[in-house]
Each structure stands twice: as structure tokens, then as C-alpha cells.
Amino acid sequence: MMRLDRFLCEVHMGSRSQVKEWIKKGMVQADGLTVLKPEYKVDEENTQITFRGRLLSFSKFAYYVLNKPAGMVTSNRDPRSPVVMELLKDVPQKNLFPVGRLDKDAEGLLLITNDGELAHRLLAPKSHVPKTYFLRLKEAFTKGQEKRLSEGVDIGEKKLCLPAETKLISEQEIFITVWEGKFHQVKRMMKAAGNEVLFLKRVAFGSLALDETLASGAYRPLTDEEINQLKKDADYDVGK
């Protein structure tokens, strides 16, 4: 059982102060009855909650996409630097964490969730979920470098990296897609290919693409369609 105002927050209807006001105005029903008290207890799994006639469904898991700014560590806490989870301090869910990592100086798409099984499946080496990055390079990107990356390069691991796909944007700017998540992988791959990354921004993770309207440091909840597509990427039961 949980308070009605907390239920509304956890299904992303608004802030705690907003939903309390809506409840007091008679805009929320529980099993067909108008409830005027925010502290009213509901069974989040079985009580039918409607807001202005719209039926709301509860999930114990939450999923957000964050546009990470440079200068923040991809972690829940760090004693020396600001961390990305500070940007989500107002969300109602607990136990959220970033899925995978972006370097402190990197920017772009981070998936934030409390769904540990999905995170594990997305990051598992055998899953080979693609990750696409925009890169600005120190030198012009050459056909030779493209060929080396497409064949898989040696970055000092036991095995060569899986072949990467690249798309030229300008002389020193490319998109690169990789299917692994090794430490500093993209930077190490480019160095092995004979170039250097000056700027890195993740623009896609599996089927999830960075929303260009999402400002740096901003976040939003994923849509049901985006969540289901990510679960398909990870070969995860979409009914969960």
C-alpha cells in the first residue's frame, strides 16, 4: 500500500505539490470514488486510479534518458566530483543508477533506471547492444583508419575489438557504432587506428536515440514504446 500522492508521483504525473493540489480539487478517483486526501492509501497493483478519467498504471521500475553534460562523473556518488545522479535528485523513485558509463569529459545519452535485470542484459558482452557516438578528431579521418576500425583493432585486450561502423560527417567529425563496452573503448580504438578523440558524445544506445530537444543536463522518462524496444534489444521479456 502507498499514499495516493506518492502513487501519482511514481507514475510521473507531477511533483508532490502538484499532485496534492489536483487531489484536493477532486481530479483523482480510486476505484471510481473521488478521493480528496493525498494521504489516502491505495494498493498500487490492484486499485484502479484515474486522473481526469485517464486510467493510470503503476510499475515498480522507472526509466529515464539523461543528456549528460561534460564534467560530471557517471556514478551515484563521488567524493571529488559532481555525479550525474545529482541531476535527478527530484525524481520520486529510489535506487536509480546509470546503465554503463560515460567518461567525465564525455557528453550525451545515459539510461537511468532501477531495473537491474534490464541493465545487466543491456551491458552483457554477449548481448552486443550497439552504442553510437559522435566524435570530433584531432586529425582528418582517413580511409585507412576506417578500414582498420571496420576490421577490429587491438587495444591491448585478449581479443581484438569487434568491427566498428563509421560514418563521415566532415573531415574531422564522424559517427562510430560499437557493440561492446570496454573501458575507454572508443578513445582506445581511435588511438589504435592512428587518431585522437577530442570530443565524444553518445547519441544512441540500442534503439534509444538522444532527443535533440533535450538540453544538456536535462532528463525525461522513457515512453512505453521506448522501454519495450530496449527490452527487445536486450532480449528481455517485455511483459515484465
Coordinates of C-alpha atoms in Angstrom, one line a residue:
M1 CA 0.0 0.0 0.0
M2 CA 1.1 3.6 -0.7
R3 CA -0.2 7.1 -0.4
L4 CA -2.2 8.4 -3.3
D5 CA 0.1 11.4 -3.8
R6 CA 3.1 9.2 -3.9
F7 CA 1.4 6.9 -6.4
L8 CA 0.8 9.8 -8.8
C9 CA 4.4 11.0 -8.5
E10 CA 5.7 7.5 -9.2
V11 CA 3.7 7.3 -12.4
H12 CA 5.2 10.6 -13.5
M13 CA 2.0 12.8 -13.2
G14 CA 3.8 15.7 -11.5
S15 CA 5.6 16.9 -8.4
R16 CA 4.4 16.1 -4.9
S17 CA 3.0 19.6 -4.5
Q18 CA 1.2 19.5 -7.9
V19 CA -0.5 16.1 -7.3
K20 CA -1.6 17.1 -3.8
E21 CA -3.4 20.1 -5.4
W22 CA -5.0 18.0 -8.0
I23 CA -6.3 15.5 -5.5
K24 CA -7.8 18.3 -3.3
K25 CA -9.5 19.6 -6.4
G26 CA -11.3 16.3 -6.9
M27 CA -9.4 15.4 -10.1
V28 CA -8.4 11.8 -9.0
Q29 CA -10.6 8.7 -8.5
A30 CA -9.7 5.4 -6.8
D31 CA -12.0 2.5 -7.9
G32 CA -14.5 5.0 -9.2
L33 CA -14.6 7.2 -6.0
T34 CA -13.3 10.7 -5.9
V35 CA -10.6 11.0 -3.2
L36 CA -9.7 14.4 -1.7
K37 CA -7.0 13.3 0.7
P38 CA -3.4 13.0 -0.6
E39 CA -2.6 10.5 2.3
Y40 CA -5.3 8.1 1.2
K41 CA -3.8 4.6 0.9
V42 CA -4.1 2.6 -2.3
D43 CA -2.9 -0.8 -3.5
E44 CA -0.6 0.2 -6.3
E45 CA -1.1 -3.2 -8.0
N46 CA -4.8 -3.5 -7.8
T47 CA -6.6 -0.2 -7.1
Q48 CA -7.8 1.4 -10.3
I49 CA -6.6 5.0 -10.2
T50 CA -7.8 7.6 -12.7
F51 CA -6.8 11.2 -13.3
R52 CA -9.3 13.2 -15.2
G53 CA -10.8 10.0 -16.5
R54 CA -7.5 8.5 -17.6
L55 CA -6.6 5.2 -16.1
L56 CA -3.1 5.1 -14.6
S57 CA -0.8 2.1 -14.4
F58 CA 1.9 1.6 -11.8
S59 CA 5.3 0.0 -12.5
K60 CA 7.9 -0.7 -9.8
F61 CA 10.6 0.2 -12.3
A62 CA 11.5 3.6 -13.7
Y63 CA 13.4 4.5 -16.9
Y64 CA 14.9 7.9 -17.8
V65 CA 17.1 9.2 -20.5
L66 CA 19.6 11.9 -19.4
N67 CA 21.7 14.2 -21.6
K68 CA 24.9 14.1 -19.6
P69 CA 27.0 17.3 -19.6
A70 CA 30.8 17.2 -19.6
G71 CA 32.4 17.5 -16.2
M72 CA 30.2 15.0 -14.3
V73 CA 31.1 11.5 -13.2
T74 CA 28.8 8.7 -14.2
S75 CA 28.1 7.4 -10.8
N76 CA 25.7 7.7 -7.8
R77 CA 28.4 9.3 -5.7
D78 CA 32.0 10.5 -5.9
P79 CA 33.9 12.3 -3.1
R80 CA 35.8 14.6 -5.5
S81 CA 33.4 15.4 -8.4
P82 CA 29.8 16.1 -9.2
V83 CA 27.9 13.0 -10.3
V84 CA 25.1 12.6 -12.9
M85 CA 22.6 11.3 -10.3
E86 CA 22.6 14.8 -8.7
L87 CA 20.7 15.9 -11.8
L88 CA 17.8 13.5 -10.9
K89 CA 17.5 14.4 -7.2
D90 CA 13.8 15.4 -7.6
V91 CA 12.5 12.2 -9.1
P92 CA 10.4 10.1 -6.7
Q93 CA 11.9 6.7 -7.4
K94 CA 14.7 5.2 -5.3
N95 CA 17.7 3.0 -6.1
L96 CA 18.2 4.6 -9.6
F97 CA 21.5 4.2 -11.3
P98 CA 23.2 4.9 -14.6
V99 CA 23.4 2.0 -17.1
G100 CA 27.0 1.8 -18.2
R101 CA 29.4 4.7 -18.1
L102 CA 30.5 7.8 -20.0
D103 CA 33.9 9.4 -19.3
K104 CA 33.9 12.6 -17.2
D105 CA 34.7 14.7 -20.2
A106 CA 32.1 13.0 -22.4
E107 CA 28.6 14.0 -23.1
G108 CA 25.3 12.6 -24.3
L109 CA 22.9 9.8 -23.7
L110 CA 22.7 7.9 -20.4
L111 CA 20.0 5.5 -19.5
I112 CA 18.9 5.8 -15.8
T113 CA 16.8 3.1 -14.2
N114 CA 16.3 0.9 -11.2
D115 CA 15.7 -2.2 -13.4
G116 CA 18.8 -4.2 -12.6
E117 CA 17.9 -7.2 -14.8
L118 CA 17.5 -5.0 -17.9
A119 CA 20.7 -3.1 -17.1
H120 CA 22.6 -6.4 -16.8
R121 CA 21.2 -7.7 -20.1
L122 CA 22.0 -4.4 -22.0
L123 CA 25.6 -4.4 -20.7
A124 CA 26.3 -8.1 -21.0
P125 CA 29.1 -8.7 -23.6
K126 CA 27.1 -11.4 -25.3
S127 CA 24.2 -9.0 -25.9
H128 CA 26.2 -6.8 -28.3
V129 CA 23.8 -3.9 -27.9
P130 CA 25.1 -1.1 -30.3
K131 CA 26.2 2.2 -29.0
T132 CA 26.7 5.2 -31.3
Y133 CA 28.9 8.2 -30.7
F134 CA 29.6 11.5 -32.3
L135 CA 33.4 12.2 -32.4
R136 CA 35.5 15.2 -33.1
L137 CA 39.0 14.1 -34.0
K138 CA 42.4 15.7 -33.8
E139 CA 43.3 14.9 -37.4
A140 CA 41.4 14.1 -40.6
F141 CA 39.7 10.7 -40.6
T142 CA 41.2 8.6 -43.3
K143 CA 40.1 5.6 -45.4
G144 CA 42.9 3.6 -43.8
Q145 CA 41.6 4.4 -40.3
E146 CA 38.0 3.5 -41.4
K147 CA 39.3 0.2 -42.7
R148 CA 41.2 -0.6 -39.5
L149 CA 38.2 0.1 -37.4
S150 CA 35.9 -2.0 -39.6
E151 CA 38.2 -5.0 -39.2
G152 CA 38.6 -4.7 -35.4
V153 CA 41.6 -3.1 -33.7
D154 CA 43.9 -4.3 -30.9
I155 CA 43.5 -2.1 -27.8
G156 CA 45.6 -4.4 -25.6
E157 CA 42.8 -6.9 -24.6
K158 CA 42.9 -10.6 -25.1
K159 CA 40.8 -10.3 -28.3
L160 CA 40.5 -7.6 -31.0
C161 CA 37.6 -5.3 -30.6
L162 CA 34.6 -6.2 -32.7
P163 CA 34.4 -4.4 -36.0
A164 CA 33.1 -0.9 -35.7
E165 CA 30.9 1.0 -38.2
T166 CA 31.8 4.6 -39.0
K167 CA 30.0 7.4 -40.9
L168 CA 31.9 10.5 -42.1
I169 CA 30.3 13.9 -41.2
S170 CA 33.2 16.2 -42.1
E171 CA 37.0 15.8 -42.4
Q172 CA 37.5 15.5 -38.6
E173 CA 34.0 14.5 -37.4
I174 CA 32.4 11.0 -37.6
F175 CA 29.7 8.8 -36.1
I176 CA 31.1 5.5 -34.8
T177 CA 29.0 2.5 -33.6
V178 CA 30.5 -0.2 -31.4
W179 CA 29.0 -3.4 -30.0
E180 CA 31.0 -3.7 -26.7
G181 CA 31.5 -1.6 -23.6
K182 CA 35.2 -1.8 -22.7
F183 CA 36.9 0.8 -20.6
H184 CA 37.5 4.0 -22.6
Q185 CA 36.9 1.8 -25.7
V186 CA 36.2 4.4 -28.3
K187 CA 39.1 6.5 -27.4
R188 CA 41.4 3.5 -27.3
M189 CA 40.1 2.3 -30.7
M190 CA 40.7 5.6 -32.3
K191 CA 44.2 5.8 -30.9
A192 CA 45.0 2.3 -32.2
A193 CA 43.7 3.3 -35.6
G194 CA 46.1 6.3 -35.6
N195 CA 43.9 9.3 -34.5
E196 CA 42.8 11.0 -31.3
V197 CA 39.4 11.9 -29.9
L198 CA 39.0 15.5 -28.9
F199 CA 35.2 15.4 -28.2
L200 CA 32.9 12.5 -27.6
K201 CA 29.1 12.4 -27.3
R202 CA 26.9 9.3 -27.2
V203 CA 23.9 9.7 -29.4
A204 CA 22.3 6.3 -29.3
F205 CA 22.2 3.2 -27.1
G206 CA 20.4 0.3 -28.7
S207 CA 17.2 1.6 -30.1
L208 CA 17.2 4.6 -27.8
A209 CA 18.3 7.8 -29.5
L210 CA 19.2 11.0 -27.8
D211 CA 16.4 13.5 -28.2
E212 CA 18.0 16.6 -29.7
T213 CA 15.5 18.8 -27.9
L214 CA 16.7 17.5 -24.5
A215 CA 19.1 20.2 -23.1
S216 CA 22.4 19.3 -21.6
G217 CA 21.8 18.2 -18.0
A218 CA 18.1 17.6 -18.7
Y219 CA 16.2 14.3 -18.5
R220 CA 12.8 12.8 -19.2
P221 CA 11.0 9.5 -18.6
L222 CA 11.1 7.0 -21.4
T223 CA 7.9 6.2 -23.3
D224 CA 6.3 2.8 -23.1
E225 CA 7.4 2.2 -26.7
E226 CA 11.0 3.1 -25.9
I227 CA 11.0 0.8 -22.9
N228 CA 9.6 -2.1 -24.8
Q229 CA 12.1 -1.6 -27.6
L230 CA 15.1 -1.5 -25.2
K231 CA 13.8 -4.7 -23.7
K232 CA 13.8 -6.3 -27.1
D233 CA 17.3 -5.0 -27.7
A234 CA 18.3 -6.9 -24.5
D235 CA 16.2 -10.0 -25.3
Y236 CA 14.2 -9.3 -22.2
D237 CA 10.6 -10.3 -21.5
V238 CA 8.6 -7.2 -22.5
G239 CA 5.8 -8.3 -20.2
K240 CA 7.9 -7.6 -17.1

